[in-house]
Structure formats: structure tokens, C-alpha cells
Coordinates of C-alpha atoms in Angstrom, one line a residue:
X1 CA -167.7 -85.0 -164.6
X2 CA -164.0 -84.1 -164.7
X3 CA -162.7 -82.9 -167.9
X4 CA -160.0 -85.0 -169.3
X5 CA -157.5 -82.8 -171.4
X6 CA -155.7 -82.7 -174.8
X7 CA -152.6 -80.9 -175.0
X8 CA -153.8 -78.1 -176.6
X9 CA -156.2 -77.5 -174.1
X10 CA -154.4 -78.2 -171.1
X11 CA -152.7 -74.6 -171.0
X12 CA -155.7 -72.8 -171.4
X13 CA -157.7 -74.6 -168.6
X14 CA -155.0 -73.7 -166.4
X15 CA -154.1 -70.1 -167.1
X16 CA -156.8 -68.5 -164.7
X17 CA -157.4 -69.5 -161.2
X18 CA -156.9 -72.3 -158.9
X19 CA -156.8 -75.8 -160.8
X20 CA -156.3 -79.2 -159.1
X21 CA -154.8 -81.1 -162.0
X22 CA -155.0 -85.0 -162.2
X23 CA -151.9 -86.5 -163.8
X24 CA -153.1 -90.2 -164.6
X25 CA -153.0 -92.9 -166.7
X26 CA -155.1 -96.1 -168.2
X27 CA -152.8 -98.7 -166.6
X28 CA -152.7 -96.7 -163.1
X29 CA -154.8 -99.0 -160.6
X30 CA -154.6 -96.7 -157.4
X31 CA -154.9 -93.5 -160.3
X32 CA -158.5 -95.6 -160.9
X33 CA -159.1 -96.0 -157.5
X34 CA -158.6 -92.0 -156.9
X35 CA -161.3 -91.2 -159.4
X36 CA -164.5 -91.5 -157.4
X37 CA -163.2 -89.2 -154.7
X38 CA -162.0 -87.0 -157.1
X39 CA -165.5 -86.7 -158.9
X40 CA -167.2 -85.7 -156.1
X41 CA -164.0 -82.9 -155.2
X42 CA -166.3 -80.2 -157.8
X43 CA -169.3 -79.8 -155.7
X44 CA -167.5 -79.6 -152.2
X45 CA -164.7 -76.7 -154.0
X46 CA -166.8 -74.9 -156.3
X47 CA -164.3 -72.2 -156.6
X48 CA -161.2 -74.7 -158.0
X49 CA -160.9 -76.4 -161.1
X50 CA -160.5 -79.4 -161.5
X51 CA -159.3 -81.7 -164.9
X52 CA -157.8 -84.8 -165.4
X53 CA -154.5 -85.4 -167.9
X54 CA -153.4 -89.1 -169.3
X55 CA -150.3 -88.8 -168.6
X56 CA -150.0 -91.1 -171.7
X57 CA -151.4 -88.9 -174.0
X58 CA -150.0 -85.4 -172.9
X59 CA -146.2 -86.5 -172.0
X60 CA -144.9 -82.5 -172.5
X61 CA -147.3 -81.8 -169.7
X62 CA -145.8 -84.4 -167.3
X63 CA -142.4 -83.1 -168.4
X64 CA -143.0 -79.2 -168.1
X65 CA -145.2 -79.8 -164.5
X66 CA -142.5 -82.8 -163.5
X67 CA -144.1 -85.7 -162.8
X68 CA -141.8 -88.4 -161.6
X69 CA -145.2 -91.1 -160.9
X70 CA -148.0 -92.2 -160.9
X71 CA -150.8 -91.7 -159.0

């Protein structure tokens, strides 16, 4: 399972490595549809992180990264 993260813990997760970040949100249909594939993205790159963000939840991360949309 893909972490989903807080805003304090979004920074840390990321400072190290390769991380695929998911910016997504509850009302995002094709954002729901992407999960599946995404859950299975850990086993086939072992070497990348991977976590999700509710774009809802965490706005200063979809400022400082700038995200214009969803999915």
C-alpha cells in the first residue's frame, strides 16, 4: 500500500532518493481510476518511492511543487 501523506511528513519522505509523488484528491474520478496501477508501481520499481498527497489536505505542497490539475 501507498502511503498517503500529511504535510509534515511529506518533506521528509522526499528528501532522499527517487520518489514518484501522487498529487490527488477525493473528488478526482480519473485520480481514482489511476490508483490500482499505481499500487502495483512498488513491486515492479523497488528502488523508487512511491506516496500519495490529497491535494485537499496538503494545499502548500501543490503550491511549492505547482500543480495546476488534477490527475
Amino acid at each position: 500500500m501507498i502511503p498517503i501523506l500529511t504535510t509534515t511528513e511529506f518533506n521528509t519522505h522526499i528528501a532522499r532518493g527517487i520518489t514518484l509523488v501522487d498529487f490527488w484528491a477525493p473528488w478526482c474520478n480519473p485520480c481514482k481510476n489511476l490508483m490500482p496501477l499505481l499500487e502495483t508501481m512498488p513491486s515492479v520499481f523497488p528502488d523508487v518511492k512511491f506516496t500519495k498527497v490529497n491535494a485537499d489536505e496538503v494545499p502548500n505542497a501543490v503550491s511549492e511543487w505547482q500543480v495546476s490539475s488534477l490527475p
